[in-house]
mmCIF file with all atom_site columns, C-alpha atoms in Angstrom:
data_model
loop_
_atom_site.group_PDB
_atom_site.id
_atom_site.type_symbol
_atom_site.label_atom_id
_atom_site.label_alt_id
_atom_site.label_comp_id
_atom_site.label_asym_id
_atom_site.label_entity_id
_atom_site.label_seq_id
_atom_site.pdbx_PDB_ins_code
_atom_site.Cartn_x
_atom_site.Cartn_y
_atom_site.Cartn_z
_atom_site.occupancy
_atom_site.B_iso_or_equiv
_atom_site.pdbx_formal_charge
_atom_site.auth_seq_id
_atom_site.auth_comp_id
_atom_site.auth_asym_id
_atom_site.auth_atom_id
_atom_site.pdbx_PDB_model_num
ATOM 1   C CA . UNK A 1 1   ? 0.142   0.065   0.345   1.00 46.00 ? 7   UNK A CA 1
ATOM 2   C CA . UNK A 1 2   ? 3.142   2.237   0.362   1.00 55.00 ? 8   UNK A CA 1
ATOM 3   C CA . UNK A 1 3   ? 3.418   2.538   -3.651  1.00 60.00 ? 9   UNK A CA 1
ATOM 4   C CA . UNK A 1 4   ? 0.824   5.327   -3.456  1.00 60.00 ? 10  UNK A CA 1
ATOM 5   C CA . UNK A 1 5   ? 2.190   7.293   -0.775  1.00 63.00 ? 11  UNK A CA 1
ATOM 6   C CA . UNK A 1 6   ? 4.511   10.271  -1.833  1.00 69.00 ? 12  UNK A CA 1
ATOM 7   C CA . UNK A 1 7   ? 6.586   12.148  0.122   1.00 75.00 ? 13  UNK A CA 1
ATOM 8   C CA . UNK A 1 8   ? 6.029   15.274  -1.731  1.00 87.00 ? 14  UNK A CA 1
ATOM 9   C CA . UNK A 1 9   ? 2.100   15.187  -0.828  1.00 87.00 ? 15  UNK A CA 1
ATOM 10  C CA . UNK A 1 10  ? 0.534   16.410  2.414   1.00 90.00 ? 16  UNK A CA 1
ATOM 11  C CA . UNK A 1 11  ? -2.066  14.007  4.116   1.00 89.00 ? 17  UNK A CA 1
ATOM 12  C CA . UNK A 1 12  ? -5.029  15.807  2.587   1.00 86.00 ? 18  UNK A CA 1
ATOM 13  C CA . UNK A 1 13  ? -3.512  15.013  -1.092  1.00 87.00 ? 19  UNK A CA 1
ATOM 14  C CA . UNK A 1 14  ? -2.663  11.595  -0.290  1.00 90.00 ? 20  UNK A CA 1
ATOM 15  C CA . UNK A 1 15  ? -6.300  11.279  1.012   1.00 90.00 ? 21  UNK A CA 1
ATOM 16  C CA . UNK A 1 16  ? -7.427  12.700  -2.551  1.00 90.00 ? 22  UNK A CA 1
ATOM 17  C CA . UNK A 1 17  ? -4.894  10.454  -4.449  1.00 91.00 ? 23  UNK A CA 1
ATOM 18  C CA . UNK A 1 18  ? -6.598  7.683   -2.888  1.00 93.00 ? 24  UNK A CA 1
ATOM 19  C CA . UNK A 1 19  ? -10.136 8.746   -3.457  1.00 95.00 ? 25  UNK A CA 1
ATOM 20  C CA . UNK A 1 20  ? -9.370  9.310   -7.425  1.00 95.00 ? 26  UNK A CA 1
ATOM 21  C CA . UNK A 1 21  ? -7.899  5.997   -7.269  1.00 96.00 ? 27  UNK A CA 1
ATOM 22  C CA . UNK A 1 22  ? -10.929 4.515   -5.897  1.00 97.00 ? 28  UNK A CA 1
ATOM 23  C CA . UNK A 1 23  ? -12.558 5.953   -8.681  1.00 98.00 ? 29  UNK A CA 1
ATOM 24  C CA . UNK A 1 24  ? -10.427 4.813   -11.254 1.00 98.00 ? 30  UNK A CA 1
ATOM 25  C CA . UNK A 1 25  ? -11.074 0.946   -9.703  1.00 97.00 ? 31  UNK A CA 1
ATOM 26  C CA . UNK A 1 26  ? -14.755 1.197   -10.214 1.00 98.00 ? 32  UNK A CA 1
ATOM 27  C CA . UNK A 1 27  ? -14.473 2.881   -13.535 1.00 98.00 ? 33  UNK A CA 1
ATOM 28  C CA . UNK A 1 28  ? -12.320 0.017   -14.903 1.00 97.00 ? 34  UNK A CA 1
ATOM 29  C CA . UNK A 1 29  ? -14.828 -2.167  -13.073 1.00 97.00 ? 35  UNK A CA 1
ATOM 30  C CA . UNK A 1 30  ? -17.458 -0.733  -15.337 1.00 98.00 ? 36  UNK A CA 1
ATOM 31  C CA . UNK A 1 31  ? -15.716 -0.565  -18.464 1.00 98.00 ? 37  UNK A CA 1
ATOM 32  C CA . UNK A 1 32  ? -14.766 -4.429  -17.740 1.00 97.00 ? 38  UNK A CA 1
ATOM 33  C CA . UNK A 1 33  ? -18.663 -4.974  -17.567 1.00 96.00 ? 39  UNK A CA 1
ATOM 34  C CA . UNK A 1 34  ? -19.377 -3.355  -20.628 1.00 96.00 ? 40  UNK A CA 1
ATOM 35  C CA . UNK A 1 35  ? -17.455 -5.074  -22.899 1.00 94.00 ? 41  UNK A CA 1
ATOM 36  C CA . UNK A 1 36  ? -15.174 -1.814  -23.242 1.00 95.00 ? 42  UNK A CA 1
ATOM 37  C CA . UNK A 1 37  ? -11.973 -3.350  -21.487 1.00 94.00 ? 43  UNK A CA 1
ATOM 38  C CA . UNK A 1 38  ? -10.157 -6.591  -21.327 1.00 94.00 ? 44  UNK A CA 1
ATOM 39  C CA . UNK A 1 39  ? -11.016 -8.721  -18.349 1.00 90.00 ? 45  UNK A CA 1
ATOM 40  C CA . UNK A 1 40  ? -6.667  -8.715  -16.748 1.00 90.00 ? 46  UNK A CA 1
ATOM 41  C CA . UNK A 1 41  ? -8.061  -12.187 -15.129 1.00 91.00 ? 47  UNK A CA 1
ATOM 42  C CA . UNK A 1 42  ? -9.566  -13.625 -18.468 1.00 91.00 ? 48  UNK A CA 1
ATOM 43  C CA . UNK A 1 43  ? -7.762  -11.519 -20.949 1.00 92.00 ? 49  UNK A CA 1
ATOM 44  C CA . UNK A 1 44  ? -10.988 -11.651 -22.663 1.00 92.00 ? 50  UNK A CA 1
ATOM 45  C CA . UNK A 1 45  ? -13.616 -8.789  -23.104 1.00 93.00 ? 51  UNK A CA 1
ATOM 46  C CA . UNK A 1 46  ? -16.468 -9.797  -21.372 1.00 92.00 ? 52  UNK A CA 1
ATOM 47  C CA . UNK A 1 47  ? -19.831 -8.164  -20.853 1.00 93.00 ? 53  UNK A CA 1
ATOM 48  C CA . UNK A 1 48  ? -21.932 -8.142  -17.603 1.00 95.00 ? 54  UNK A CA 1
ATOM 49  C CA . UNK A 1 49  ? -23.995 -5.318  -17.497 1.00 96.00 ? 55  UNK A CA 1
ATOM 50  C CA . UNK A 1 50  ? -24.829 -5.795  -13.849 1.00 96.00 ? 56  UNK A CA 1
ATOM 51  C CA . UNK A 1 51  ? -21.593 -5.067  -12.710 1.00 96.00 ? 57  UNK A CA 1
ATOM 52  C CA . UNK A 1 52  ? -20.841 -2.443  -14.970 1.00 98.00 ? 58  UNK A CA 1
ATOM 53  C CA . UNK A 1 53  ? -24.587 -0.743  -13.247 1.00 98.00 ? 59  UNK A CA 1
ATOM 54  C CA . UNK A 1 54  ? -23.359 -1.866  -9.762  1.00 98.00 ? 60  UNK A CA 1
ATOM 55  C CA . UNK A 1 55  ? -19.374 0.103   -9.918  1.00 98.00 ? 61  UNK A CA 1
ATOM 56  C CA . UNK A 1 56  ? -21.409 2.895   -11.298 1.00 98.00 ? 62  UNK A CA 1
ATOM 57  C CA . UNK A 1 57  ? -24.273 3.214   -8.859  1.00 98.00 ? 63  UNK A CA 1
ATOM 58  C CA . UNK A 1 58  ? -21.531 2.605   -6.349  1.00 98.00 ? 64  UNK A CA 1
ATOM 59  C CA . UNK A 1 59  ? -19.976 5.934   -7.768  1.00 98.00 ? 65  UNK A CA 1
ATOM 60  C CA . UNK A 1 60  ? -23.191 7.407   -7.499  1.00 98.00 ? 66  UNK A CA 1
ATOM 61  C CA . UNK A 1 61  ? -23.437 6.929   -3.829  1.00 98.00 ? 67  UNK A CA 1
ATOM 62  C CA . UNK A 1 62  ? -20.541 7.594   -3.320  1.00 97.00 ? 68  UNK A CA 1
ATOM 63  C CA . UNK A 1 63  ? -20.873 11.478  -5.139  1.00 97.00 ? 69  UNK A CA 1
ATOM 64  C CA . UNK A 1 64  ? -24.255 11.601  -2.976  1.00 97.00 ? 70  UNK A CA 1
ATOM 65  C CA . UNK A 1 65  ? -22.440 10.697  0.574   1.00 97.00 ? 71  UNK A CA 1
ATOM 66  C CA . UNK A 1 66  ? -19.015 13.108  0.170   1.00 95.00 ? 72  UNK A CA 1
ATOM 67  C CA . UNK A 1 67  ? -21.263 16.166  -1.547  1.00 95.00 ? 73  UNK A CA 1
ATOM 68  C CA . UNK A 1 68  ? -19.565 19.257  -0.164  1.00 94.00 ? 74  UNK A CA 1
ATOM 69  C CA . UNK A 1 69  ? -16.695 17.068  1.173   1.00 92.00 ? 75  UNK A CA 1
ATOM 70  C CA . UNK A 1 70  ? -14.661 17.102  -1.988  1.00 91.00 ? 76  UNK A CA 1
ATOM 71  C CA . UNK A 1 71  ? -12.078 19.281  -3.405  1.00 91.00 ? 77  UNK A CA 1
ATOM 72  C CA . UNK A 1 72  ? -12.685 21.058  -6.886  1.00 93.00 ? 78  UNK A CA 1
ATOM 73  C CA . UNK A 1 73  ? -10.530 18.715  -8.550  1.00 93.00 ? 79  UNK A CA 1
ATOM 74  C CA . UNK A 1 74  ? -11.576 15.018  -7.114  1.00 93.00 ? 80  UNK A CA 1
ATOM 75  C CA . UNK A 1 75  ? -15.603 16.676  -7.238  1.00 95.00 ? 81  UNK A CA 1
ATOM 76  C CA . UNK A 1 76  ? -15.103 17.400  -10.937 1.00 96.00 ? 82  UNK A CA 1
ATOM 77  C CA . UNK A 1 77  ? -13.042 14.090  -11.978 1.00 97.00 ? 83  UNK A CA 1
ATOM 78  C CA . UNK A 1 78  ? -16.075 11.972  -10.119 1.00 98.00 ? 84  UNK A CA 1
ATOM 79  C CA . UNK A 1 79  ? -18.370 13.874  -11.961 1.00 98.00 ? 85  UNK A CA 1
ATOM 80  C CA . UNK A 1 80  ? -16.786 13.430  -15.173 1.00 98.00 ? 86  UNK A CA 1
ATOM 81  C CA . UNK A 1 81  ? -16.323 9.634   -14.686 1.00 98.00 ? 87  UNK A CA 1
ATOM 82  C CA . UNK A 1 82  ? -19.658 9.083   -13.834 1.00 98.00 ? 88  UNK A CA 1
ATOM 83  C CA . UNK A 1 83  ? -21.362 11.192  -16.759 1.00 98.00 ? 89  UNK A CA 1
ATOM 84  C CA . UNK A 1 84  ? -19.104 9.005   -19.083 1.00 98.00 ? 90  UNK A CA 1
ATOM 85  C CA . UNK A 1 85  ? -20.088 5.984   -17.497 1.00 98.00 ? 91  UNK A CA 1
ATOM 86  C CA . UNK A 1 86  ? -23.534 6.230   -17.424 1.00 98.00 ? 92  UNK A CA 1
ATOM 87  C CA . UNK A 1 87  ? -23.542 7.643   -21.550 1.00 98.00 ? 93  UNK A CA 1
ATOM 88  C CA . UNK A 1 88  ? -21.643 4.635   -22.210 1.00 97.00 ? 94  UNK A CA 1
ATOM 89  C CA . UNK A 1 89  ? -23.940 2.278   -20.365 1.00 98.00 ? 95  UNK A CA 1
ATOM 90  C CA . UNK A 1 90  ? -26.997 3.779   -21.822 1.00 97.00 ? 96  UNK A CA 1
ATOM 91  C CA . UNK A 1 91  ? -25.688 2.846   -25.158 1.00 96.00 ? 97  UNK A CA 1
ATOM 92  C CA . UNK A 1 92  ? -24.797 -0.581  -24.159 1.00 95.00 ? 98  UNK A CA 1
ATOM 93  C CA . UNK A 1 93  ? -27.946 -1.106  -22.604 1.00 93.00 ? 99  UNK A CA 1
ATOM 94  C CA . UNK A 1 94  ? -29.656 -0.028  -25.916 1.00 94.00 ? 100 UNK A CA 1
ATOM 95  C CA . UNK A 1 95  ? -27.296 -2.231  -27.677 1.00 91.00 ? 101 UNK A CA 1
ATOM 96  C CA . UNK A 1 96  ? -28.055 -5.083  -25.489 1.00 88.00 ? 102 UNK A CA 1
ATOM 97  C CA . UNK A 1 97  ? -32.031 -4.983  -26.071 1.00 88.00 ? 103 UNK A CA 1
ATOM 98  C CA . UNK A 1 98  ? -31.529 -4.470  -29.768 1.00 88.00 ? 104 UNK A CA 1
ATOM 99  C CA . UNK A 1 99  ? -29.481 -7.708  -29.696 1.00 79.00 ? 105 UNK A CA 1
ATOM 100 C CA . UNK A 1 100 ? -32.048 -9.554  -27.548 1.00 82.00 ? 106 UNK A CA 1
ATOM 101 C CA . UNK A 1 101 ? -34.690 -8.165  -29.828 1.00 81.00 ? 107 UNK A CA 1
ATOM 102 C CA . UNK A 1 102 ? -32.829 -9.218  -33.080 1.00 80.00 ? 108 UNK A CA 1
ATOM 103 C CA . UNK A 1 103 ? -32.203 -12.569 -31.533 1.00 79.00 ? 109 UNK A CA 1
ATOM 104 C CA . UNK A 1 104 ? -35.770 -13.152 -30.763 1.00 75.00 ? 110 UNK A CA 1
ATOM 105 C CA . UNK A 1 105 ? -36.855 -12.377 -34.460 1.00 74.00 ? 111 UNK A CA 1
ATOM 106 C CA . UNK A 1 106 ? -34.551 -14.990 -35.711 1.00 68.00 ? 112 UNK A CA 1
ATOM 107 C CA . UNK A 1 107 ? -36.263 -17.492 -33.263 1.00 64.00 ? 113 UNK A CA 1
ATOM 108 C CA . UNK A 1 108 ? -39.563 -16.607 -34.484 1.00 65.00 ? 114 UNK A CA 1
ATOM 109 C CA . UNK A 1 109 ? -37.912 -16.978 -38.053 1.00 64.00 ? 115 UNK A CA 1
ATOM 110 C CA . UNK A 1 110 ? -36.725 -20.612 -37.816 1.00 65.00 ? 116 UNK A CA 1
ATOM 111 C CA . UNK A 1 111 ? -40.160 -21.534 -35.756 1.00 62.00 ? 117 UNK A CA 1
ATOM 112 C CA . UNK A 1 112 ? -42.002 -20.456 -39.322 1.00 61.00 ? 118 UNK A CA 1
ATOM 113 C CA . UNK A 1 113 ? -39.601 -22.140 -41.135 1.00 56.00 ? 119 UNK A CA 1
#
């Protein structure tokens, strides 16, 4: 855990760095869940929209519970990250619904044949 500590940073700056690293961790979980980042454990691109939603919701909760307690840089970073993730999630959810509809249409066509 000492790898994040920098002797040139005061305690508040170190805590801000840790908070930003926490945001990045949840951002990576969400992006992996949306199939936009490779899962390092499996080295595969995998989609799990429920895990993406969980990570995004967790960041949303952090935003709510830290309101007024963050510096501008951390607050802006959290807001930008959430906006980006929510837009990507909306797009991926839409794509998943379209894929399901197309798969259902193909199944209906096979049954009719």
